[in-house]
Coordinates of C-alpha atoms in Angstrom, one line a residue:
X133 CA -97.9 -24.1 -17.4
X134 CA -100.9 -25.3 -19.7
X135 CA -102.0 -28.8 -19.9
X136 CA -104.6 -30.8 -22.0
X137 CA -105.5 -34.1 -21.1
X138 CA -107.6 -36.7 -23.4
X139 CA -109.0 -39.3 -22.4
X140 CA -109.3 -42.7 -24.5
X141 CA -110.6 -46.3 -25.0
X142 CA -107.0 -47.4 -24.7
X143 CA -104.3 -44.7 -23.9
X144 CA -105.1 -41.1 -21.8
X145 CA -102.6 -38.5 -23.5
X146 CA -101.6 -35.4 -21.7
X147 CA -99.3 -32.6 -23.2
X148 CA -98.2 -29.4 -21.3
X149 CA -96.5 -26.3 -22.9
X150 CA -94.4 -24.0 -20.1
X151 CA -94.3 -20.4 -20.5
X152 CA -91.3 -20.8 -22.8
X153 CA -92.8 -22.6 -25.0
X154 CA -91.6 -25.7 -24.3
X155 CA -93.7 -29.1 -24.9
X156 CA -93.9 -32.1 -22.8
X157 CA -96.0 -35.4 -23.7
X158 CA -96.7 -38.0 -21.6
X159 CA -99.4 -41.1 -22.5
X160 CA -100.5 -43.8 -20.2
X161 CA -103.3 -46.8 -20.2
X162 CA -106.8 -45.5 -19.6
X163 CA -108.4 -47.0 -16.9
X164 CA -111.9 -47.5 -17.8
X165 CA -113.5 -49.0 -13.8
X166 CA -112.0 -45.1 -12.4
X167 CA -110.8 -42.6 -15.2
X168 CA -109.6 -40.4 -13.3
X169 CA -106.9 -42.9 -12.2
X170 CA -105.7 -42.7 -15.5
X171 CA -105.2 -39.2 -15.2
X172 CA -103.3 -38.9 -12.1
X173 CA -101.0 -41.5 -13.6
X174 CA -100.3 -39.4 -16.2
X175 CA -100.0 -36.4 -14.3
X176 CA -97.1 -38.2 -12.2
X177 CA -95.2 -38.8 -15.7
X178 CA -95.8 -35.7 -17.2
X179 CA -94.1 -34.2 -14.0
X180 CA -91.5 -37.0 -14.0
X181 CA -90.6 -35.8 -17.8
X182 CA -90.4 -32.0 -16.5
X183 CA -88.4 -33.2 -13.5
X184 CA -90.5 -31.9 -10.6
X185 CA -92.9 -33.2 -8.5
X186 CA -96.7 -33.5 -9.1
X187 CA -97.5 -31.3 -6.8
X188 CA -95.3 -28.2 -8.0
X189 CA -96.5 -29.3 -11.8
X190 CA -99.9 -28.7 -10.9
X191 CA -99.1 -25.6 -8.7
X192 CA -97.3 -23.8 -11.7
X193 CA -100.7 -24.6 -14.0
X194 CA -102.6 -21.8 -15.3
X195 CA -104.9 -23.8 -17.5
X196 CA -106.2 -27.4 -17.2
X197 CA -108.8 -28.6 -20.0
X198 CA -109.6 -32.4 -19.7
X199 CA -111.4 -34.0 -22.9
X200 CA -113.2 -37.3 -21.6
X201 CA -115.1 -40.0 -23.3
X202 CA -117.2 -40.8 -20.3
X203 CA -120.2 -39.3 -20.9
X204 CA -119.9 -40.8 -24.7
X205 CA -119.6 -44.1 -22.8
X206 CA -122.1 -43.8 -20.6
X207 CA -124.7 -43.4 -23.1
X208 CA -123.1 -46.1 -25.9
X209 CA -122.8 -48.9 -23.4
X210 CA -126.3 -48.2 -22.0
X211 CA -124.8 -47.4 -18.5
X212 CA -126.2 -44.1 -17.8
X213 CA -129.1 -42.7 -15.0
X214 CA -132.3 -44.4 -14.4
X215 CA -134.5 -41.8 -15.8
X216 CA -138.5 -40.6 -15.9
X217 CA -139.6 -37.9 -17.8
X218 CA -142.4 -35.2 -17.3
X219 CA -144.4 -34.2 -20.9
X220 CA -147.4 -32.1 -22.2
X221 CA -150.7 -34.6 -22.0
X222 CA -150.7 -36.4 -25.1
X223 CA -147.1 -36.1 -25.6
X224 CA -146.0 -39.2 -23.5
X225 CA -144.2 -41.6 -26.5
X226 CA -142.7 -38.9 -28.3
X227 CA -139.2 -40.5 -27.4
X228 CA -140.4 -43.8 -29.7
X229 CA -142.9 -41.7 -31.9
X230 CA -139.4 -40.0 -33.0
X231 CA -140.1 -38.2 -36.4
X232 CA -141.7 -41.0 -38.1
X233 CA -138.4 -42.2 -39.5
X234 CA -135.5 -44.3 -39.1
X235 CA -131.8 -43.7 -38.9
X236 CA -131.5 -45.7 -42.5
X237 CA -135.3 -45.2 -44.0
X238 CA -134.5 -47.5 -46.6
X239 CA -133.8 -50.8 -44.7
X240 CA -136.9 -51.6 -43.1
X241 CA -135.9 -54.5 -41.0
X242 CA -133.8 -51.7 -39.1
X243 CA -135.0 -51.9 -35.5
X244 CA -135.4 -48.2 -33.3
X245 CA -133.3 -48.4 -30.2
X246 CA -134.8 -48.8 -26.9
X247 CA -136.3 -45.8 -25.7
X248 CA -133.9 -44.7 -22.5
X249 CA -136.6 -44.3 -20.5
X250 CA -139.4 -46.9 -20.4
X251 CA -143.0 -46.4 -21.0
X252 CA -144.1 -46.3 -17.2
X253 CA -141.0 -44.1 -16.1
X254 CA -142.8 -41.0 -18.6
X255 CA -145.3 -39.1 -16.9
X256 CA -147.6 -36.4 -18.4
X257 CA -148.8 -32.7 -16.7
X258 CA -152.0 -31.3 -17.7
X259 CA -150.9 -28.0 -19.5
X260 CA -150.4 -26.6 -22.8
X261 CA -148.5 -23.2 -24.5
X262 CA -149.4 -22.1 -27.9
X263 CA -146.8 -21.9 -30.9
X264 CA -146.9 -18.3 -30.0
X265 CA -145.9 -18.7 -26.3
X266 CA -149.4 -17.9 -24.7
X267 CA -150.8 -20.1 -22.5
X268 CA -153.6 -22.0 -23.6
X269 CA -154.0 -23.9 -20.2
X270 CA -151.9 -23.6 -16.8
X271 CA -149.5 -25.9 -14.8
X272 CA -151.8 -28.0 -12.9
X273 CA -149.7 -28.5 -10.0
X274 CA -151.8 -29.6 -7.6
X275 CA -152.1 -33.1 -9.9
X276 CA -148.4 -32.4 -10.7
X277 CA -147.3 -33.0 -7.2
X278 CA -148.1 -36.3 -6.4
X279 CA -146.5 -37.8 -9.5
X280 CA -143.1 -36.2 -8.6
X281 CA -143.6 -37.4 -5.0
X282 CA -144.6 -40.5 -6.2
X283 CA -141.4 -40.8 -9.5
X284 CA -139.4 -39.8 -6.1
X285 CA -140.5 -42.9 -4.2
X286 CA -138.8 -44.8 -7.5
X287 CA -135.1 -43.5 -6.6
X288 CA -134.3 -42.4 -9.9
X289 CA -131.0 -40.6 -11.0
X290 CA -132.8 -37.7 -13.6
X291 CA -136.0 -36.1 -14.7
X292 CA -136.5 -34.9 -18.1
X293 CA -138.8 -32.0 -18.2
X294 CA -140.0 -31.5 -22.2
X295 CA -143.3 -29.7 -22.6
X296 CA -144.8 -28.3 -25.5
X297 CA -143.5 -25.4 -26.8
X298 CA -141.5 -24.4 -23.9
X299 CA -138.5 -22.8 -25.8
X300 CA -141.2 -19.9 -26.7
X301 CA -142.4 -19.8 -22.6
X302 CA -140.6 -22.3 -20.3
X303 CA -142.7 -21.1 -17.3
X304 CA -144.6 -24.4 -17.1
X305 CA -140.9 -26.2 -17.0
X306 CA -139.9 -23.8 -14.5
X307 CA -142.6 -24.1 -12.7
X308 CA -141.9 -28.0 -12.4
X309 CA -138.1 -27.3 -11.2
X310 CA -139.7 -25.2 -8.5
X311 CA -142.1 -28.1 -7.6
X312 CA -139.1 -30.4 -7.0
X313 CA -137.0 -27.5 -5.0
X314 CA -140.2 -27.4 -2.5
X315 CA -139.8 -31.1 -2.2
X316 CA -136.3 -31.0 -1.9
X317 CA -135.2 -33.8 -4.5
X318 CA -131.6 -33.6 -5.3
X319 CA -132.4 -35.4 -8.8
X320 CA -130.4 -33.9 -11.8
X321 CA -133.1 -31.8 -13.3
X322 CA -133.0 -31.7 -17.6
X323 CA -135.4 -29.0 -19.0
X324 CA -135.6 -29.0 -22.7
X325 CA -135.8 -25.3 -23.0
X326 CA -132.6 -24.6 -21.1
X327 CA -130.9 -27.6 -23.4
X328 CA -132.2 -26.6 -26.9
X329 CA -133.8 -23.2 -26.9
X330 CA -135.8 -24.3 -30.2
X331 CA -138.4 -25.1 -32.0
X332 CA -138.7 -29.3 -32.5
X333 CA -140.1 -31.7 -29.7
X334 CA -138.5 -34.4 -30.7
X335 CA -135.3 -33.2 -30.8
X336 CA -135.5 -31.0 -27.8
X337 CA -136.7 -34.1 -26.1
X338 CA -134.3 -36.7 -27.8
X339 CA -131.3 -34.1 -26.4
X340 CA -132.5 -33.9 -23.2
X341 CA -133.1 -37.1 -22.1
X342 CA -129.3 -38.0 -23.3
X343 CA -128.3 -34.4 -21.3
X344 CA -130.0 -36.0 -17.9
X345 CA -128.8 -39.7 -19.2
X346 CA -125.1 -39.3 -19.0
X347 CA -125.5 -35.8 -16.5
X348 CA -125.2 -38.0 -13.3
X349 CA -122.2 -40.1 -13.9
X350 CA -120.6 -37.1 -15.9
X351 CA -120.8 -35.1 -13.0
X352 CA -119.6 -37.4 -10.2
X353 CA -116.7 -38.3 -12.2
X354 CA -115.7 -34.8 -12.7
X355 CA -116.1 -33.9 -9.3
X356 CA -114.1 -36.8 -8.1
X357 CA -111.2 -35.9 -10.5
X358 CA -111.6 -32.1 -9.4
X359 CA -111.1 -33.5 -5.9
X360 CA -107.9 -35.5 -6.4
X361 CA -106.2 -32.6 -8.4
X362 CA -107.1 -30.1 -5.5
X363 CA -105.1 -32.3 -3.0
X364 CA -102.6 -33.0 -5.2
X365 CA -101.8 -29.1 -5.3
X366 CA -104.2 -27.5 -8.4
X367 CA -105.2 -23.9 -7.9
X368 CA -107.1 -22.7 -11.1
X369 CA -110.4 -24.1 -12.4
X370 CA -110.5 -27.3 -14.9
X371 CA -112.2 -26.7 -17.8
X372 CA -113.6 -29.6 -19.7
X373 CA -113.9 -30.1 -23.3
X374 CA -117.0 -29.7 -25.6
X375 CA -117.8 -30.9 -28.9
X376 CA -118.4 -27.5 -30.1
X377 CA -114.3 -27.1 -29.6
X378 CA -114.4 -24.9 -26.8
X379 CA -114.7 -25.5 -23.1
X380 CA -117.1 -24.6 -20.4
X381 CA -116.1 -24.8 -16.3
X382 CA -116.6 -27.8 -14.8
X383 CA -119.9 -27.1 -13.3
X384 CA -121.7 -26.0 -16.7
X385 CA -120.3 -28.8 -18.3
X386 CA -121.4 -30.8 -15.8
X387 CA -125.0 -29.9 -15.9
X388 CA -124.7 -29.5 -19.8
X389 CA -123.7 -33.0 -20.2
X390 CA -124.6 -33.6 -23.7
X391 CA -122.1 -31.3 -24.6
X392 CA -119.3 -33.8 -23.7
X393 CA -120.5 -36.3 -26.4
X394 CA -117.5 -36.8 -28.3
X395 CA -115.3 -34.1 -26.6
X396 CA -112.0 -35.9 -27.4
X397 CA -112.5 -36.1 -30.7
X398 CA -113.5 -32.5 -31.4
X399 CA -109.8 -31.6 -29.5
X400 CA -108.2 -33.8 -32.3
X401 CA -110.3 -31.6 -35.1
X402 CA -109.2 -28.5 -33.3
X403 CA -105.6 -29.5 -33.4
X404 CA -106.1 -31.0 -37.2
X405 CA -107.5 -27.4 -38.4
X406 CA -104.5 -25.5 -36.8
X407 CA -102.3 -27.5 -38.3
X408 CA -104.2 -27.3 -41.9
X409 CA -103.8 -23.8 -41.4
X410 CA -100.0 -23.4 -40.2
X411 CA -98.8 -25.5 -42.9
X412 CA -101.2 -23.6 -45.3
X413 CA -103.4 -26.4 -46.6
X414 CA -107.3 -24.8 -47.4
X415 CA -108.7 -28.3 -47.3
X416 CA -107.5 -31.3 -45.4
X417 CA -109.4 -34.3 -44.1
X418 CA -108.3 -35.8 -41.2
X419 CA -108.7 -38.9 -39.1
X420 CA -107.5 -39.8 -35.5
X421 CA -106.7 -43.6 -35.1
X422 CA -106.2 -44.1 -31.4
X423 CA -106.6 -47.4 -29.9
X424 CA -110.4 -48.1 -30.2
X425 CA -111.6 -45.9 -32.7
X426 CA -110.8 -43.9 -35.8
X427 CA -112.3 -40.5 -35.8
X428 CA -112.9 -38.5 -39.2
X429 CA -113.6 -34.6 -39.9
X430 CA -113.3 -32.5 -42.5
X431 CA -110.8 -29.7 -42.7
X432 CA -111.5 -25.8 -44.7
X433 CA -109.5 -23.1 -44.6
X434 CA -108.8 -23.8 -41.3
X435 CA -111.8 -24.6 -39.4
X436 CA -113.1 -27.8 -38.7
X437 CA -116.6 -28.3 -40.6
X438 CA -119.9 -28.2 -37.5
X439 CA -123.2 -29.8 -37.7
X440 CA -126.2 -28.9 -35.6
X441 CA -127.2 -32.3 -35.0
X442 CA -126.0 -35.9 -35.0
X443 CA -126.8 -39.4 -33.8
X444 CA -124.9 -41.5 -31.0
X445 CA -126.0 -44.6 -30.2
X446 CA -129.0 -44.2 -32.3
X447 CA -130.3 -41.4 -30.2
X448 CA -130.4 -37.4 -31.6
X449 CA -128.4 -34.8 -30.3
X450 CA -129.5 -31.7 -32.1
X451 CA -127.1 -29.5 -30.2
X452 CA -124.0 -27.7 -32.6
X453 CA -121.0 -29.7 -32.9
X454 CA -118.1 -30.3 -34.8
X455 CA -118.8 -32.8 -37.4
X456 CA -116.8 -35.9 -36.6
X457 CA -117.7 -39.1 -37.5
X458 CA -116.3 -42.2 -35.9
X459 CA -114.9 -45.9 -37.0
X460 CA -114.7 -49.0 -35.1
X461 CA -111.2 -49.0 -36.2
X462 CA -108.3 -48.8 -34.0
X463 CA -104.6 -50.3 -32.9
X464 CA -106.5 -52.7 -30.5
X465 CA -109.3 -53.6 -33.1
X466 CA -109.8 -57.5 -33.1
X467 CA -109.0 -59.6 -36.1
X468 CA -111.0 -62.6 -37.0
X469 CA -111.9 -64.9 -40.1
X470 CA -115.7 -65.1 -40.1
X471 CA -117.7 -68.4 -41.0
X472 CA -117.0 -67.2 -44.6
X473 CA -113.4 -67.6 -44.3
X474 CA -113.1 -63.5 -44.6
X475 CA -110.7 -61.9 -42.5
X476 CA -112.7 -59.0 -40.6
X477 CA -111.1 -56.8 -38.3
X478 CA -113.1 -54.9 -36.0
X479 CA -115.2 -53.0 -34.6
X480 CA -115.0 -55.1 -31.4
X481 CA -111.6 -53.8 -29.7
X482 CA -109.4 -55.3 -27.0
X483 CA -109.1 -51.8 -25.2
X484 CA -106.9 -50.7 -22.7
X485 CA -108.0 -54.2 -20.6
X486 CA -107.0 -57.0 -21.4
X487 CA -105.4 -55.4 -24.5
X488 CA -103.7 -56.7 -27.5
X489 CA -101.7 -59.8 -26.8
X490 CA -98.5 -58.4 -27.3
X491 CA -99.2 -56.4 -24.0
X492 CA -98.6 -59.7 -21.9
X493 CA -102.0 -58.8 -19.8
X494 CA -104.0 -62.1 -20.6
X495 CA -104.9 -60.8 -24.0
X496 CA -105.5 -63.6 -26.7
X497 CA -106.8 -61.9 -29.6
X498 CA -105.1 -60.9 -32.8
X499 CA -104.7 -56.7 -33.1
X500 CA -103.5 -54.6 -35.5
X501 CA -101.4 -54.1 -32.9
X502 CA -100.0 -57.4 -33.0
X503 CA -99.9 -57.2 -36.9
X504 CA -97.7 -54.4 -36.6
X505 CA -95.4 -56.1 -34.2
X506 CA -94.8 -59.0 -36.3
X507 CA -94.5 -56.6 -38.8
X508 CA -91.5 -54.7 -37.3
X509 CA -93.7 -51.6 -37.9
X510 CA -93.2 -51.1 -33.8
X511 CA -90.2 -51.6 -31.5
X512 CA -91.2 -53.6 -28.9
X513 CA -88.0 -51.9 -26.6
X514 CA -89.2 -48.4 -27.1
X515 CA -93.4 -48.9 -26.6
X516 CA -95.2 -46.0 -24.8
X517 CA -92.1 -44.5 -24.1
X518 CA -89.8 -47.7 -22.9
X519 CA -92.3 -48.4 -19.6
X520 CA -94.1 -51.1 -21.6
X521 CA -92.3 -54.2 -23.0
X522 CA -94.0 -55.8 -25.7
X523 CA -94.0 -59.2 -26.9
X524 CA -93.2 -60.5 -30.0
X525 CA -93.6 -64.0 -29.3
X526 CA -97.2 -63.6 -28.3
X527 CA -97.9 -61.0 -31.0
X528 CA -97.5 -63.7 -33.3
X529 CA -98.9 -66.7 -31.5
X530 CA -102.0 -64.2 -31.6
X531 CA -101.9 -64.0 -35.1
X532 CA -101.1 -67.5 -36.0
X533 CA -103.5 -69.0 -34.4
X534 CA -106.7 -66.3 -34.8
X535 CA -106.4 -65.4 -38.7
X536 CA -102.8 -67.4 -40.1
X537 CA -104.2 -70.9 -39.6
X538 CA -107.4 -70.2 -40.8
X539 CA -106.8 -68.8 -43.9
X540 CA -103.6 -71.4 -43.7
X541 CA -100.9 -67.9 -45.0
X542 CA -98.1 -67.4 -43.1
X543 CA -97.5 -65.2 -39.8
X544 CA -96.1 -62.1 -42.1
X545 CA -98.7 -62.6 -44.9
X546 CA -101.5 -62.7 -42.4
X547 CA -100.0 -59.6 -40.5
X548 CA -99.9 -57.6 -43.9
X549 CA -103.6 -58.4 -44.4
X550 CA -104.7 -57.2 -40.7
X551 CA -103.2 -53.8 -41.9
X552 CA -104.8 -53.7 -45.1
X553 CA -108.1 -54.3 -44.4
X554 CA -108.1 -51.7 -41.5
X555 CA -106.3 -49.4 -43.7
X556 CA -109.3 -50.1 -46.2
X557 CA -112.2 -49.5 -43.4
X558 CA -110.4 -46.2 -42.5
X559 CA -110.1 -44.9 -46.7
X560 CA -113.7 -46.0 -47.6
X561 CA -114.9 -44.3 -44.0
X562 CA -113.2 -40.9 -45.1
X563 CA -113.8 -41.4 -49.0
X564 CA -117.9 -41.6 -47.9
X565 CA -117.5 -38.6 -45.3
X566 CA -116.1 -36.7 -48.1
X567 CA -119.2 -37.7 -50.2
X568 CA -121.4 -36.6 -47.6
X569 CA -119.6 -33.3 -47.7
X570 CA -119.6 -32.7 -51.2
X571 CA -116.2 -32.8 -51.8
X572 CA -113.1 -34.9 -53.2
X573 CA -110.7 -36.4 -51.1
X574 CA -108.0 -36.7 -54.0
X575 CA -108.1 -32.4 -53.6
X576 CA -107.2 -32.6 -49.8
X577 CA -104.3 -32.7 -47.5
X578 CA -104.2 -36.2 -44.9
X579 CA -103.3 -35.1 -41.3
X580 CA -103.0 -38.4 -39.9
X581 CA -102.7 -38.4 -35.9
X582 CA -103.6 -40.4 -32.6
X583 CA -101.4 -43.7 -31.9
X584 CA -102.0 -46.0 -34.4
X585 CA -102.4 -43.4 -37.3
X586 CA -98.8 -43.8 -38.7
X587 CA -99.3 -47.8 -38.9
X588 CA -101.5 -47.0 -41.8
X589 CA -101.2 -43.8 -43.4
X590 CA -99.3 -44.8 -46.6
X591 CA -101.6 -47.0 -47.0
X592 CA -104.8 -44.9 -46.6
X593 CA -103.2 -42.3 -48.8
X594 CA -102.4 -44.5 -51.6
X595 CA -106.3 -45.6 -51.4
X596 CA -107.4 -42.5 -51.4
X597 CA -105.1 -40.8 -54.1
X598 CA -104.3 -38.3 -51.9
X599 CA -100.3 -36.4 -52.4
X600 CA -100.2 -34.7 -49.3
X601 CA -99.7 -36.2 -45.4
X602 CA -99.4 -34.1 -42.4
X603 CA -97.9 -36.1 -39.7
X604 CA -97.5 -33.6 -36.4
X605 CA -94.4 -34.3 -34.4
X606 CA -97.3 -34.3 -31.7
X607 CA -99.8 -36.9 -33.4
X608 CA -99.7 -39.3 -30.7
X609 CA -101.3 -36.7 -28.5
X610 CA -102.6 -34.6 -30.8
X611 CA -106.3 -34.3 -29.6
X612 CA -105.0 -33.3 -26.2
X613 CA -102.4 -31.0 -27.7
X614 CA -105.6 -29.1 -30.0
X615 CA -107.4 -28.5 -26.5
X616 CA -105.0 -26.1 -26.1
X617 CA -106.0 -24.2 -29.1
X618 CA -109.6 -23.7 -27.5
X619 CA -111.5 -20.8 -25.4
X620 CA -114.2 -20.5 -23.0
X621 CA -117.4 -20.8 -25.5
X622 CA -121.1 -20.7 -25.0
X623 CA -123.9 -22.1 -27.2
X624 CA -127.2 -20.2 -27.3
X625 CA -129.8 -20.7 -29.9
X626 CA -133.8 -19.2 -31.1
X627 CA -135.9 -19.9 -33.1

């Protein structure tokens, strides 16, 4: 037995294929306080749908790989480690020096995000390696030392380690690592060299300060999840995945944090490019509409496209990745007519708590979700598998009184323009990925998956002018299905 579990804003989708072949879905509400509650809940109803227990499911599996957006979270809501970081003399603002330029260079009122570790948290060491990897001047550990006892004293969570030139020598970074083994600090220890093994302060820094950022919590959830599977009966190894689109055991990935950043979405490209290829479609553009957020990447003969570096949250990760790009657009996106009387809708979404209204859990806001409802487009008998009831009545009291009375149309009429403008949002985001990319959308194959995709597709591939739409039997857990398609892959880079 294989299984791949993704977890969501809204929904965690798990899908397990037996050794005959056989494939079993099962989604449930994520639960954002304790993921891994979300998890085990799906577990249960995965075992449910293979009639056995949980603990004879988990028994029988050969191979777990969990996808998880909470290292993503930790560093978009701000919620990760209190930091300080250790740099070559001289070197102590390169997080806000950046590279001289912002993330749009032609808006100048566009402000730099908060550097995620403040100015007195960054501490400098009095040593310096040449381009070349000679050492120009050694550690001075004897100053060295009382800083670190002294950073200790502050209880912080991680210590980024970034000096000058390191990825030619990391001695001097070793050397610090060492420093805090004598001491005995169980901080979680970031050294640029062993994150990014090239050349580039900034974005050996930038990386690993988000590596050491989201590290701690990454870790502690993973290790709590590890826990409850083991006593629930799991014998092999989980094995989480990256946003390269392989997977790495738990304790790499643990300590190579920033490689989680957008792990669920690169198991949705995965399954998109295997798909592309099956169904023998050489270019394809996909997007993945789950319940939050759309996510959009670019399909040739079948392999998702990579980058080497992107921007989350405003912050560089110049690690290699597949090349996804992501839309506040999703089932539980929020509609609302702005002071303008336009009807907007998103990127705020109602998530998996409260939810849309039609959930009947205190939710007030207008969703596409609710739009579909009032739509007919979904059966409110037959939700999530029958073990959710929606409600109509509430769907539309949503919608009348958030964006129908405003713009004085009626329920239906208001409903139809939720879905069109989200449908639009989703079109011009792939239309300007494909620009990016050099290519034309109109040449490409749709594969249209997660669980609000199929609300919208016509619609996005009218806009588009594309003539082709894959829709997997699987696209409601698609991203958790393509995790399957993955092996055990390491990054290494030189300059």
């Amino acid at each position: 037995m294989r299984i791949g579990i993704d977890i969501g804003g809204t929904f965690t989708d798990l899908v397990s294929i037996d050794d005959t072949g056989l494939i079993s879905t099962a989604k449930t509400l994520s639960t954002p306080e304790d993921p891994s509650l979300g998890v085990m809940t799906g577990l249960e109803l995965l075992a449910e749908k293979t009639a056995q227990s949980l603990n004879l499911l988990l028994k029988q599996t050969t191979l777990l790989i969990h996808g998880t957006t909470v290292a993503t979270n930790l560093l978009v809501e701000r919620k990760g480690a209190s930091l300080a970081m250790i740099s070559t003399e001289g070197f102590r603002d390169i997080l806000e020096l950046r590279e001289g330029t912002k993330a749009n260079r032609y808006n100048l009122r566009t402000q730099f995000p908060q550097p995620l570790i403040s100015r007195p948290m960054r501490r400098v060491a009095k040593e310096r390696i040449s381009w070349d990897g000679t050492v120009q001047t050694s550690l001075d550990t004897a100053e060295l030392m009382p800083v670190l006892k002294e950073l200790r004293q502050q209880k912080i969570e991680g210590l980024v380690v970034c000096f000058l030139h390191s990825h030619r020598n990391p001695s001097h970074e070793l050397g610090v690592r060492k420093l805090i083994e004598e001491l005995n600090w169980p901080v979680f220890v970031s050294l640029s060299h062993e994150v990014l093994a090239r050349e580039g302060e900034y974005d050996r820094a930038s990386t690993a300060t988000v590596n050491a950022y989201v590290g701690p919590g990454l870790q502690g959830y993973l290790s709590q999840l590890e826990d409850r599977l083991k006593k629930s009966g799991l014998d092999v190894p989980l094995l989480v995945m990256q946003s390269t689109g392989g997977v790495l055991p738990i304790k790499t990935a643990g300590y190579q944090a920033v490689g989680s950043i957008n792990s669920g979405p690169a198991g949705g490209a995965m399954a998109a490019a295997m798909l592309a290829k099956i169904s023998g479609a050489s270019l394809a553009v996909s997007y993945d509409m789950g319940g939050t957020s759309t996510d959009i990447s670019i399909v040739v003969n079948g392999s998702a496209s990579t980058t080497s570096e992107t921007f989350e949250a405003g912050w560089k990760i110049a690690v290699p990745m597949i090349d996804v790009t992501t839309l506040g657009a999703g089932g539980g996106s929020i509609a609302k007519v702005d002071a303008g009387g336009i009807l907007r809708v998103g990127p705020e979404s109602a998530g998996a708590d409260p939810g849309p209204a039609c959930y009947n859990t205190e939710g007030v806001q207008a969703t596409v979700t609710d739009a579909a409802v009032v739509l007919g487009h979904l059966k409110p008998e037959t939700f999530l598998g029958g073990k959710q009831q929606l409600s109509t009545t509430l769907a539309r009291n949503a919608v009348k009184s958030n964006v129908a009375e405003p713009l004085n149309l009626s329920v239906e009429a208001a409903a139809a323009g939720i879905r069109e403008v989200v449908a639009t949002s989703v079109a011009e985001g792939i239309r300007l990925k494909a620009a990016q990319s050099g290519v034309d959308p109109r040449n490409f194959s749709l594969v249209a998956f997660g669980g609000a995709a199929g609300l919208i597709t016509t619609l996005v591939a009218r806009n588009l002018g594309v003539e082709r739409i894959l829709v997997p039997v699987e696209a409601p857990v698609l991203s958790a299905y393509g995790m399957l398609s993955t092996d055990i892959r390491y990054d290494l880079s030189r300059s």
